[in-house]
Amino acid sequence: MTIRAGFDSYRASPPDVRVVTSDGQSIAAHSYVLVPASPVLERMIDRARRGWGAECTIRVPGVSFDAVRAFLHLLYRSRVAAAEDEDMVGAHGAQLLALAHAYRVAWLKRAAEAAVSARLTPERAVDMLKLARLCDAPRLYLRCARIAAKDFRAVELSEGWRFARRHDAALELELLKLMEDADQRKERWARERAAQEACRQLGEAMTTLEHIFPAEGASVCADAPCATAGCTCRGLQQLMRHFATCKRKVAPGGCARCKRMLQLFRLHASVCDRTEQTTCRVPLCR
């Protein structure tokens, strides 16, 4: 007989611990299983036991009988392995998370936190956010914040949000702050993506400009359609022809297309590393 055999396989061994739930029901258990599984249960059993081999009683308030039985079952198995165990964690995820945090069962806390996060809905986001804060569950906390930011209309209709607005102003303020941070983060990411896209386009334009006006001795494709496969220099060639003939580039206000072309020439001139021996053919480079 091993610990991983499950809760029911220990029935043949005489129990020495009685776990009493909030509704008064009791579950028989074994101290040699509970003590190594949880340091909190170890201290409780040590204080409750009055003599060697005497039965002790442990009270677990605040959760249902089924959740306590599932908690003990998983402690006997010492892991979440079978599909039955996963269904059990999913059915009692929030209560198991609270029990695992209170009794310091790290592996079960991680499993319960993952199960609650995977089954989270906007209607339960506020309640689970408070639970995550109380149980120090950062993964669940972030998941609640993301769901609230994504579907705040559904969160506003939940009972948890209405309760927070009436009785828990700190939780309401915290949730609003999380949503504000999420919006600012989205705006920052959008600006960074736009900057990266602008840099990419400028890099392509610089590469195309050097392709149109290669180093001395190479063929120039500025005056004829390019025969290089996949080359995208045609649009830049048209812009350069416009720049050469446009009369508005010196007029008040100027031409927007000519301004873009002039900015590209200036950018090339600032980074051009061709020496005096190798003359750069790009206009206005020197």
PDB file of C-alpha atoms in Angstrom:
ATOM      1  CA  MET A   1       0.000   0.000   0.000  1.00  0.00           C
ATOM      2  CA  THR A   2       1.390   3.409  -0.999  1.00  0.00           C
ATOM      3  CA  ILE A   3       0.280   6.992  -0.497  1.00  0.00           C
ATOM      4  CA  ARG A   4      -0.438   7.404  -4.201  1.00  0.00           C
ATOM      5  CA  ALA A   5      -2.945   4.557  -4.134  1.00  0.00           C
ATOM      6  CA  GLY A   6      -5.761   6.956  -3.223  1.00  0.00           C
ATOM      7  CA  PHE A   7      -8.043   7.857  -0.347  1.00  0.00           C
ATOM      8  CA  ASP A   8     -10.227   4.747  -0.339  1.00  0.00           C
ATOM      9  CA  SER A   9      -7.295   2.315  -0.159  1.00  0.00           C
ATOM     10  CA  TYR A  10      -6.529   3.462   3.406  1.00  0.00           C
ATOM     11  CA  ARG A  11      -9.832   2.307   4.846  1.00  0.00           C
ATOM     12  CA  ALA A  12      -8.287  -0.926   6.050  1.00  0.00           C
ATOM     13  CA  SER A  13      -5.890   1.007   8.268  1.00  0.00           C
ATOM     14  CA  PRO A  14      -7.444   2.376  11.500  1.00  0.00           C
ATOM     15  CA  PRO A  15      -7.827   6.182  11.270  1.00  0.00           C
ATOM     16  CA  ASP A  16      -6.491   8.399  14.037  1.00  0.00           C
ATOM     17  CA  VAL A  17      -7.736  11.806  12.797  1.00  0.00           C
ATOM     18  CA  ARG A  18     -11.293  13.048  12.437  1.00  0.00           C
ATOM     19  CA  VAL A  19     -11.839  15.991  10.078  1.00  0.00           C
ATOM     20  CA  VAL A  20     -15.048  17.904  10.870  1.00  0.00           C
ATOM     21  CA  THR A  21     -16.549  20.163   8.190  1.00  0.00           C
ATOM     22  CA  SER A  22     -18.662  23.297   8.614  1.00  0.00           C
ATOM     23  CA  ASP A  23     -21.962  21.363   8.377  1.00  0.00           C
ATOM     24  CA  GLY A  24     -20.973  18.999  11.197  1.00  0.00           C
ATOM     25  CA  GLN A  25     -20.084  15.964   9.068  1.00  0.00           C
ATOM     26  CA  SER A  26     -16.824  14.191   9.761  1.00  0.00           C
ATOM     27  CA  ILE A  27     -14.294  12.329   7.638  1.00  0.00           C
ATOM     28  CA  ALA A  28     -11.868   9.763   9.038  1.00  0.00           C
ATOM     29  CA  ALA A  29      -8.248  10.247   8.032  1.00  0.00           C
ATOM     30  CA  HIS A  30      -4.717   9.165   8.921  1.00  0.00           C
ATOM     31  CA  SER A  31      -2.119  11.406  10.512  1.00  0.00           C
ATOM     32  CA  TYR A  32       0.790   9.685   8.759  1.00  0.00           C
ATOM     33  CA  VAL A  33      -0.697  10.918   5.453  1.00  0.00           C
ATOM     34  CA  LEU A  34      -1.742  14.429   6.514  1.00  0.00           C
ATOM     35  CA  VAL A  35       1.410  15.320   8.468  1.00  0.00           C
ATOM     36  CA  PRO A  36       3.897  15.073   5.550  1.00  0.00           C
ATOM     37  CA  ALA A  37       1.380  16.641   3.161  1.00  0.00           C
ATOM     38  CA  SER A  38       0.892  19.921   5.038  1.00  0.00           C
ATOM     39  CA  PRO A  39       2.994  21.700   7.686  1.00  0.00           C
ATOM     40  CA  VAL A  40      -0.132  23.429   8.963  1.00  0.00           C
ATOM     41  CA  LEU A  41      -1.957  20.138   9.468  1.00  0.00           C
ATOM     42  CA  GLU A  42       1.152  18.797  11.164  1.00  0.00           C
ATOM     43  CA  ARG A  43       1.026  21.547  13.792  1.00  0.00           C
ATOM     44  CA  MET A  44      -2.738  21.198  14.227  1.00  0.00           C
ATOM     45  CA  ILE A  45      -2.488  17.441  14.741  1.00  0.00           C
ATOM     46  CA  ASP A  46       0.408  17.871  17.146  1.00  0.00           C
ATOM     47  CA  ARG A  47      -1.577  20.347  19.270  1.00  0.00           C
ATOM     48  CA  ALA A  48      -4.845  18.392  19.115  1.00  0.00           C
ATOM     49  CA  ARG A  49      -3.377  15.019  20.029  1.00  0.00           C
ATOM     50  CA  ARG A  50      -3.478  14.417  23.793  1.00  0.00           C
ATOM     51  CA  GLY A  51      -1.640  11.141  23.908  1.00  0.00           C
ATOM     52  CA  TRP A  52       0.243   8.671  21.735  1.00  0.00           C
ATOM     53  CA  GLY A  53      -2.154   6.910  19.406  1.00  0.00           C
ATOM     54  CA  ALA A  54      -5.136   8.995  20.564  1.00  0.00           C
ATOM     55  CA  GLU A  55      -7.594  10.225  17.963  1.00  0.00           C
ATOM     56  CA  CYS A  56      -7.636  13.988  17.335  1.00  0.00           C
ATOM     57  CA  THR A  57     -10.192  16.278  15.721  1.00  0.00           C
ATOM     58  CA  ILE A  58      -9.478  18.927  13.097  1.00  0.00           C
ATOM     59  CA  ARG A  59     -12.172  21.410  12.144  1.00  0.00           C
ATOM     60  CA  VAL A  60     -12.215  22.848   8.598  1.00  0.00           C
ATOM     61  CA  PRO A  61     -14.816  25.649   8.483  1.00  0.00           C
ATOM     62  CA  GLY A  62     -15.917  27.787   5.590  1.00  0.00           C
ATOM     63  CA  VAL A  63     -16.023  25.180   2.812  1.00  0.00           C
ATOM     64  CA  SER A  64     -18.421  22.427   1.821  1.00  0.00           C
ATOM     65  CA  PHE A  65     -18.170  18.778   2.793  1.00  0.00           C
ATOM     66  CA  ASP A  66     -17.519  17.736  -0.817  1.00  0.00           C
ATOM     67  CA  ALA A  67     -14.656  20.225  -1.114  1.00  0.00           C
ATOM     68  CA  VAL A  68     -13.031  18.942   2.090  1.00  0.00           C
ATOM     69  CA  ARG A  69     -13.389  15.358   0.919  1.00  0.00           C
ATOM     70  CA  ALA A  70     -11.837  16.283  -2.441  1.00  0.00           C
ATOM     71  CA  PHE A  71      -9.016  18.050  -0.591  1.00  0.00           C
ATOM     72  CA  LEU A  72      -8.273  14.962   1.519  1.00  0.00           C
ATOM     73  CA  HIS A  73      -8.552  12.679  -1.506  1.00  0.00           C
ATOM     74  CA  LEU A  74      -5.923  14.731  -3.344  1.00  0.00           C
ATOM     75  CA  LEU A  75      -3.669  14.825  -0.293  1.00  0.00           C
ATOM     76  CA  TYR A  76      -3.775  11.032  -0.181  1.00  0.00           C
ATOM     77  CA  ARG A  77      -2.846  10.840  -3.861  1.00  0.00           C
ATOM     78  CA  SER A  78      -0.249  13.620  -3.440  1.00  0.00           C
ATOM     79  CA  ARG A  79      -0.748  14.755  -7.042  1.00  0.00           C
ATOM     80  CA  VAL A  80      -3.361  15.496  -9.709  1.00  0.00           C
ATOM     81  CA  ALA A  81      -2.857  12.639 -12.123  1.00  0.00           C
ATOM     82  CA  ALA A  82      -6.040  10.999 -13.361  1.00  0.00           C
ATOM     83  CA  ALA A  83      -8.905  12.594 -15.270  1.00  0.00           C
ATOM     84  CA  GLU A  84     -11.077  12.024 -12.213  1.00  0.00           C
ATOM     85  CA  ASP A  85      -8.712  14.179 -10.154  1.00  0.00           C
ATOM     86  CA  GLU A  86      -8.762  16.948 -12.778  1.00  0.00           C
ATOM     87  CA  ASP A  87     -12.565  16.937 -12.785  1.00  0.00           C
ATOM     88  CA  MET A  88     -12.523  17.124  -9.003  1.00  0.00           C
ATOM     89  CA  VAL A  89     -10.172  20.105  -9.026  1.00  0.00           C
ATOM     90  CA  GLY A  90     -12.306  21.794 -11.663  1.00  0.00           C
ATOM     91  CA  ALA A  91     -15.537  21.237  -9.709  1.00  0.00           C
ATOM     92  CA  HIS A  92     -14.141  22.608  -6.415  1.00  0.00           C
ATOM     93  CA  GLY A  93     -11.397  24.840  -7.783  1.00  0.00           C
ATOM     94  CA  ALA A  94     -12.048  28.002  -5.741  1.00  0.00           C
ATOM     95  CA  GLN A  95     -12.506  26.131  -2.451  1.00  0.00           C
ATOM     96  CA  LEU A  96      -9.489  23.926  -3.101  1.00  0.00           C
ATOM     97  CA  LEU A  97      -7.417  27.023  -3.836  1.00  0.00           C
ATOM     98  CA  ALA A  98      -8.417  28.515  -0.481  1.00  0.00           C
ATOM     99  CA  LEU A  99      -7.712  25.225   1.348  1.00  0.00           C
ATOM    100  CA  ALA A 100      -4.365  24.694  -0.383  1.00  0.00           C
ATOM    101  CA  HIS A 101      -3.318  28.247   0.492  1.00  0.00           C
ATOM    102  CA  ALA A 102      -4.474  27.975   4.113  1.00  0.00           C
ATOM    103  CA  TYR A 103      -2.787  24.605   4.688  1.00  0.00           C
ATOM    104  CA  ARG A 104       0.273  25.403   2.528  1.00  0.00           C
ATOM    105  CA  VAL A 105      -0.001  22.651  -0.059  1.00  0.00           C
ATOM    106  CA  ALA A 106       1.950  24.263  -2.905  1.00  0.00           C
ATOM    107  CA  TRP A 107       1.393  21.694  -5.670  1.00  0.00           C
ATOM    108  CA  LEU A 108      -2.375  21.616  -5.089  1.00  0.00           C
ATOM    109  CA  LYS A 109      -2.503  25.412  -4.968  1.00  0.00           C
ATOM    110  CA  ARG A 110      -0.882  25.607  -8.409  1.00  0.00           C
ATOM    111  CA  ALA A 111      -3.292  23.027  -9.821  1.00  0.00           C
ATOM    112  CA  ALA A 112      -6.357  24.742  -8.342  1.00  0.00           C
ATOM    113  CA  GLU A 113      -5.188  28.161  -9.542  1.00  0.00           C
ATOM    114  CA  ALA A 114      -4.749  26.824 -13.082  1.00  0.00           C
ATOM    115  CA  ALA A 115      -8.180  25.155 -12.992  1.00  0.00           C
ATOM    116  CA  VAL A 116      -9.943  28.311 -11.786  1.00  0.00           C
ATOM    117  CA  SER A 117      -8.096  30.446 -14.360  1.00  0.00           C
ATOM    118  CA  ALA A 118      -9.079  28.097 -17.190  1.00  0.00           C
ATOM    119  CA  ARG A 119     -12.771  28.169 -16.227  1.00  0.00           C
ATOM    120  CA  LEU A 120     -13.007  31.863 -15.403  1.00  0.00           C
ATOM    121  CA  THR A 121     -15.927  33.894 -16.805  1.00  0.00           C
ATOM    122  CA  PRO A 122     -16.652  37.643 -16.680  1.00  0.00           C
ATOM    123  CA  GLU A 123     -19.486  37.006 -14.216  1.00  0.00           C
ATOM    124  CA  ARG A 124     -17.026  35.550 -11.680  1.00  0.00           C
ATOM    125  CA  ALA A 125     -14.074  37.830 -12.414  1.00  0.00           C
ATOM    126  CA  VAL A 126     -14.597  40.165  -9.429  1.00  0.00           C
ATOM    127  CA  ASP A 127     -15.096  37.341  -6.934  1.00  0.00           C
ATOM    128  CA  MET A 128     -12.071  35.449  -8.195  1.00  0.00           C
ATOM    129  CA  LEU A 129      -9.998  38.646  -8.194  1.00  0.00           C
ATOM    130  CA  LYS A 130     -10.680  39.033  -4.489  1.00  0.00           C
ATOM    131  CA  LEU A 131      -9.894  35.355  -3.905  1.00  0.00           C
ATOM    132  CA  ALA A 132      -6.642  35.671  -5.852  1.00  0.00           C
ATOM    133  CA  ARG A 133      -5.642  38.645  -3.739  1.00  0.00           C
ATOM    134  CA  LEU A 134      -6.405  36.814  -0.483  1.00  0.00           C
ATOM    135  CA  CYS A 135      -4.692  33.596  -1.570  1.00  0.00           C
ATOM    136  CA  ASP A 136      -1.649  35.215  -3.216  1.00  0.00           C
ATOM    137  CA  ALA A 137      -2.426  33.722  -6.639  1.00  0.00           C
ATOM    138  CA  PRO A 138      -0.767  36.023  -9.220  1.00  0.00           C
ATOM    139  CA  ARG A 139      -1.691  33.938 -12.255  1.00  0.00           C
ATOM    140  CA  LEU A 140      -5.390  34.049 -11.367  1.00  0.00           C
ATOM    141  CA  TYR A 141      -5.113  37.735 -10.477  1.00  0.00           C
ATOM    142  CA  LEU A 142      -3.770  38.638 -13.925  1.00  0.00           C
ATOM    143  CA  ARG A 143      -6.357  36.437 -15.618  1.00  0.00           C
ATOM    144  CA  CYS A 144      -9.171  38.252 -13.788  1.00  0.00           C
ATOM    145  CA  ALA A 145      -7.725  41.634 -14.727  1.00  0.00           C
ATOM    146  CA  ARG A 146      -7.496  40.679 -18.414  1.00  0.00           C
ATOM    147  CA  ILE A 147     -11.058  39.373 -18.534  1.00  0.00           C
ATOM    148  CA  ALA A 148     -12.353  42.496 -16.791  1.00  0.00           C
ATOM    149  CA  ALA A 149     -10.521  44.739 -19.248  1.00  0.00           C
ATOM    150  CA  LYS A 150     -11.712  42.703 -22.234  1.00  0.00           C
ATOM    151  CA  ASP A 151     -15.402  42.446 -21.300  1.00  0.00           C
ATOM    152  CA  PHE A 152     -16.128  45.088 -18.672  1.00  0.00           C
ATOM    153  CA  ARG A 153     -19.787  45.363 -19.700  1.00  0.00           C
ATOM    154  CA  ALA A 154     -20.409  41.772 -18.589  1.00  0.00           C
ATOM    155  CA  VAL A 155     -18.388  42.352 -15.410  1.00  0.00           C
ATOM    156  CA  GLU A 156     -20.566  45.372 -14.532  1.00  0.00           C
ATOM    157  CA  LEU A 157     -23.652  43.163 -14.654  1.00  0.00           C
ATOM    158  CA  SER A 158     -22.211  40.592 -12.244  1.00  0.00           C
ATOM    159  CA  GLU A 159     -23.251  40.312  -8.622  1.00  0.00           C
ATOM    160  CA  GLY A 160     -19.627  40.557  -7.520  1.00  0.00           C
ATOM    161  CA  TRP A 161     -19.228  43.999  -9.106  1.00  0.00           C
ATOM    162  CA  ARG A 162     -22.480  45.267  -7.551  1.00  0.00           C
ATOM    163  CA  PHE A 163     -21.361  43.999  -4.143  1.00  0.00           C
ATOM    164  CA  ALA A 164     -17.952  45.658  -4.540  1.00  0.00           C
ATOM    165  CA  ARG A 165     -19.547  48.993  -5.434  1.00  0.00           C
ATOM    166  CA  ARG A 166     -21.777  48.862  -2.338  1.00  0.00           C
ATOM    167  CA  HIS A 167     -19.420  47.381   0.253  1.00  0.00           C
ATOM    168  CA  ASP A 168     -15.811  47.233  -1.011  1.00  0.00           C
ATOM    169  CA  ALA A 169     -14.646  50.550  -2.449  1.00  0.00           C
ATOM    170  CA  ALA A 170     -10.998  49.428  -2.303  1.00  0.00           C
ATOM    171  CA  LEU A 171     -11.698  46.438  -4.556  1.00  0.00           C
ATOM    172  CA  GLU A 172     -13.676  48.597  -6.981  1.00  0.00           C
ATOM    173  CA  LEU A 173     -10.843  51.132  -7.148  1.00  0.00           C
ATOM    174  CA  GLU A 174      -8.283  48.358  -7.619  1.00  0.00           C
ATOM    175  CA  LEU A 175     -10.233  46.866 -10.511  1.00  0.00           C
ATOM    176  CA  LEU A 176     -10.651  50.257 -12.191  1.00  0.00           C
ATOM    177  CA  LYS A 177      -6.927  50.894 -11.770  1.00  0.00           C
ATOM    178  CA  LEU A 178      -6.143  47.530 -13.376  1.00  0.00           C
ATOM    179  CA  MET A 179      -8.354  48.389 -16.339  1.00  0.00           C
ATOM    180  CA  GLU A 180      -6.696  51.795 -16.703  1.00  0.00           C
ATOM    181  CA  ASP A 181      -3.269  50.129 -16.655  1.00  0.00           C
ATOM    182  CA  ALA A 182      -4.442  47.643 -19.287  1.00  0.00           C
ATOM    183  CA  ASP A 183      -5.642  50.468 -21.551  1.00  0.00           C
ATOM    184  CA  GLN A 184      -2.363  52.359 -21.132  1.00  0.00           C
ATOM    185  CA  ARG A 185      -0.443  49.176 -21.866  1.00  0.00           C
ATOM    186  CA  LYS A 186      -2.432  48.633 -25.080  1.00  0.00           C
ATOM    187  CA  GLU A 187      -1.750  52.222 -26.161  1.00  0.00           C
ATOM    188  CA  ARG A 188       1.966  51.808 -25.427  1.00  0.00           C
ATOM    189  CA  TRP A 189       2.099  48.566 -27.390  1.00  0.00           C
ATOM    190  CA  ALA A 190       0.290  50.241 -30.294  1.00  0.00           C
ATOM    191  CA  ARG A 191       2.824  53.090 -30.299  1.00  0.00           C
ATOM    192  CA  GLU A 192       5.722  50.639 -30.167  1.00  0.00           C
ATOM    193  CA  ARG A 193       4.288  48.590 -33.040  1.00  0.00           C
ATOM    194  CA  ALA A 194       3.767  51.764 -35.071  1.00  0.00           C
ATOM    195  CA  ALA A 195       7.360  52.840 -34.374  1.00  0.00           C
ATOM    196  CA  GLN A 196       8.677  49.412 -35.352  1.00  0.00           C
ATOM    197  CA  GLU A 197       6.638  49.492 -38.561  1.00  0.00           C
ATOM    198  CA  ALA A 198       7.964  52.982 -39.377  1.00  0.00           C
ATOM    199  CA  CYS A 199      11.537  51.804 -38.801  1.00  0.00           C
ATOM    200  CA  ARG A 200      10.930  48.780 -41.008  1.00  0.00           C
ATOM    201  CA  GLN A 201       9.543  50.919 -43.815  1.00  0.00           C
ATOM    202  CA  LEU A 202      12.435  53.385 -43.526  1.00  0.00           C
ATOM    203  CA  GLY A 203      14.898  50.504 -43.653  1.00  0.00           C
ATOM    204  CA  GLU A 204      13.270  49.139 -46.781  1.00  0.00           C
ATOM    205  CA  ALA A 205      13.273  52.611 -48.345  1.00  0.00           C
ATOM    206  CA  MET A 206      16.978  53.065 -47.553  1.00  0.00           C
ATOM    207  CA  THR A 207      17.787  49.664 -49.042  1.00  0.00           C
ATOM    208  CA  THR A 208      15.754  50.479 -52.151  1.00  0.00           C
ATOM    209  CA  LEU A 209      17.474  53.859 -52.494  1.00  0.00           C
ATOM    210  CA  GLU A 210      20.901  52.216 -52.412  1.00  0.00           C
ATOM    211  CA  HIS A 211      19.628  49.668 -54.952  1.00  0.00           C
ATOM    212  CA  ILE A 212      18.514  52.440 -57.301  1.00  0.00           C
ATOM    213  CA  PHE A 213      21.814  54.288 -56.890  1.00  0.00           C
ATOM    214  CA  PRO A 214      24.448  51.571 -56.301  1.00  0.00           C
ATOM    215  CA  ALA A 215      28.157  52.134 -55.773  1.00  0.00           C
ATOM    216  CA  GLU A 216      30.301  53.449 -58.607  1.00  0.00           C
ATOM    217  CA  GLY A 217      30.869  50.838 -61.289  1.00  0.00           C
ATOM    218  CA  ALA A 218      27.549  49.058 -60.827  1.00  0.00           C
ATOM    219  CA  SER A 219      24.545  49.459 -63.086  1.00  0.00           C
ATOM    220  CA  VAL A 220      21.963  52.067 -62.129  1.00  0.00           C
ATOM    221  CA  CYS A 221      18.258  51.297 -62.356  1.00  0.00           C
ATOM    222  CA  ALA A 222      17.045  54.850 -61.758  1.00  0.00           C
ATOM    223  CA  ASP A 223      16.255  55.532 -65.406  1.00  0.00           C
ATOM    224  CA  ALA A 224      14.703  52.215 -66.433  1.00  0.00           C
ATOM    225  CA  PRO A 225      12.401  49.580 -64.950  1.00  0.00           C
ATOM    226  CA  CYS A 226      14.318  47.280 -62.642  1.00  0.00           C
ATOM    227  CA  ALA A 227      14.785  43.680 -63.783  1.00  0.00           C
ATOM    228  CA  THR A 228      15.645  42.354 -60.325  1.00  0.00           C
ATOM    229  CA  ALA A 229      13.147  39.717 -59.144  1.00  0.00           C
ATOM    230  CA  GLY A 230      11.086  40.886 -56.196  1.00  0.00           C
ATOM    231  CA  CYS A 231      12.396  44.471 -56.344  1.00  0.00           C
ATOM    232  CA  THR A 232      10.026  47.150 -55.040  1.00  0.00           C
ATOM    233  CA  CYS A 233      11.894  50.214 -56.307  1.00  0.00           C
ATOM    234  CA  ARG A 234       9.264  51.256 -58.857  1.00  0.00           C
ATOM    235  CA  GLY A 235       7.232  53.311 -56.358  1.00  0.00           C
ATOM    236  CA  LEU A 236      10.336  55.091 -55.084  1.00  0.00           C
ATOM    237  CA  GLN A 237      11.418  55.831 -58.668  1.00  0.00           C
ATOM    238  CA  GLN A 238       8.078  57.486 -59.370  1.00  0.00           C
ATOM    239  CA  LEU A 239       8.391  59.555 -56.202  1.00  0.00           C
ATOM    240  CA  MET A 240      11.875  60.682 -57.260  1.00  0.00           C
ATOM    241  CA  ARG A 241      10.641  61.688 -60.740  1.00  0.00           C
ATOM    242  CA  HIS A 242       7.902  63.700 -59.060  1.00  0.00           C
ATOM    243  CA  PHE A 243      10.501  65.346 -56.790  1.00  0.00           C
ATOM    244  CA  ALA A 244      12.637  66.296 -59.818  1.00  0.00           C
ATOM    245  CA  THR A 245       9.791  68.008 -61.693  1.00  0.00           C
ATOM    246  CA  CYS A 246       7.519  69.293 -58.922  1.00  0.00           C
ATOM    247  CA  LYS A 247       7.348  73.106 -58.747  1.00  0.00           C
ATOM    248  CA  ARG A 248       5.561  73.175 -55.392  1.00  0.00           C
ATOM    249  CA  LYS A 249       8.535  71.929 -53.380  1.00  0.00           C
ATOM    250  CA  VAL A 250       9.844  75.514 -53.130  1.00  0.00           C
ATOM    251  CA  ALA A 251       6.414  77.128 -52.761  1.00  0.00           C
ATOM    252  CA  PRO A 252       5.059  78.220 -49.338  1.00  0.00           C
ATOM    253  CA  GLY A 253       3.706  75.127 -47.593  1.00  0.00           C
ATOM    254  CA  GLY A 254       5.494  72.908 -50.070  1.00  0.00           C
ATOM    255  CA  CYS A 255       4.524  69.497 -51.427  1.00  0.00           C
ATOM    256  CA  ALA A 256       3.957  66.651 -48.963  1.00  0.00           C
ATOM    257  CA  ARG A 257       5.402  64.036 -51.329  1.00  0.00           C
ATOM    258  CA  CYS A 258       8.499  66.131 -51.932  1.00  0.00           C
ATOM    259  CA  LYS A 259       8.934  66.634 -48.189  1.00  0.00           C
ATOM    260  CA  ARG A 260       8.928  62.868 -47.668  1.00  0.00           C
ATOM    261  CA  MET A 261      11.469  62.414 -50.438  1.00  0.00           C
ATOM    262  CA  LEU A 262      13.696  65.142 -48.980  1.00  0.00           C
ATOM    263  CA  GLN A 263      13.497  63.527 -45.533  1.00  0.00           C
ATOM    264  CA  LEU A 264      14.608  60.240 -47.073  1.00  0.00           C
ATOM    265  CA  PHE A 265      17.565  61.939 -48.759  1.00  0.00           C
ATOM    266  CA  ARG A 266      18.551  63.579 -45.472  1.00  0.00           C
ATOM    267  CA  LEU A 267      18.309  60.274 -43.627  1.00  0.00           C
ATOM    268  CA  HIS A 268      20.514  58.599 -46.208  1.00  0.00           C
ATOM    269  CA  ALA A 269      23.061  61.412 -46.019  1.00  0.00           C
ATOM    270  CA  SER A 270      23.250  61.098 -42.232  1.00  0.00           C
ATOM    271  CA  VAL A 271      24.087  57.375 -42.333  1.00  0.00           C
ATOM    272  CA  CYS A 272      25.952  57.043 -45.637  1.00  0.00           C
ATOM    273  CA  ASP A 273      29.369  55.483 -45.008  1.00  0.00           C
ATOM    274  CA  ARG A 274      30.774  55.593 -48.526  1.00  0.00           C
ATOM    275  CA  THR A 275      34.230  57.140 -48.597  1.00  0.00           C
ATOM    276  CA  GLU A 276      35.462  59.922 -50.846  1.00  0.00           C
ATOM    277  CA  GLN A 277      37.095  57.326 -53.094  1.00  0.00           C
ATOM    278  CA  THR A 278      33.687  55.696 -53.645  1.00  0.00           C
ATOM    279  CA  THR A 279      31.338  58.435 -54.757  1.00  0.00           C
ATOM    280  CA  CYS A 280      27.737  58.089 -53.579  1.00  0.00           C
ATOM    281  CA  ARG A 281      25.257  58.534 -56.403  1.00  0.00           C
ATOM    282  CA  VAL A 282      22.228  59.262 -54.206  1.00  0.00           C
ATOM    283  CA  PRO A 283      21.050  62.856 -54.828  1.00  0.00           C
ATOM    284  CA  LEU A 284      21.947  65.461 -52.183  1.00  0.00           C
ATOM    285  CA  CYS A 285      24.118  62.963 -50.299  1.00  0.00           C
ATOM    286  CA  ARG A 286      27.126  65.321 -50.124  1.00  0.00           C
TER     287      ARG A 286
END
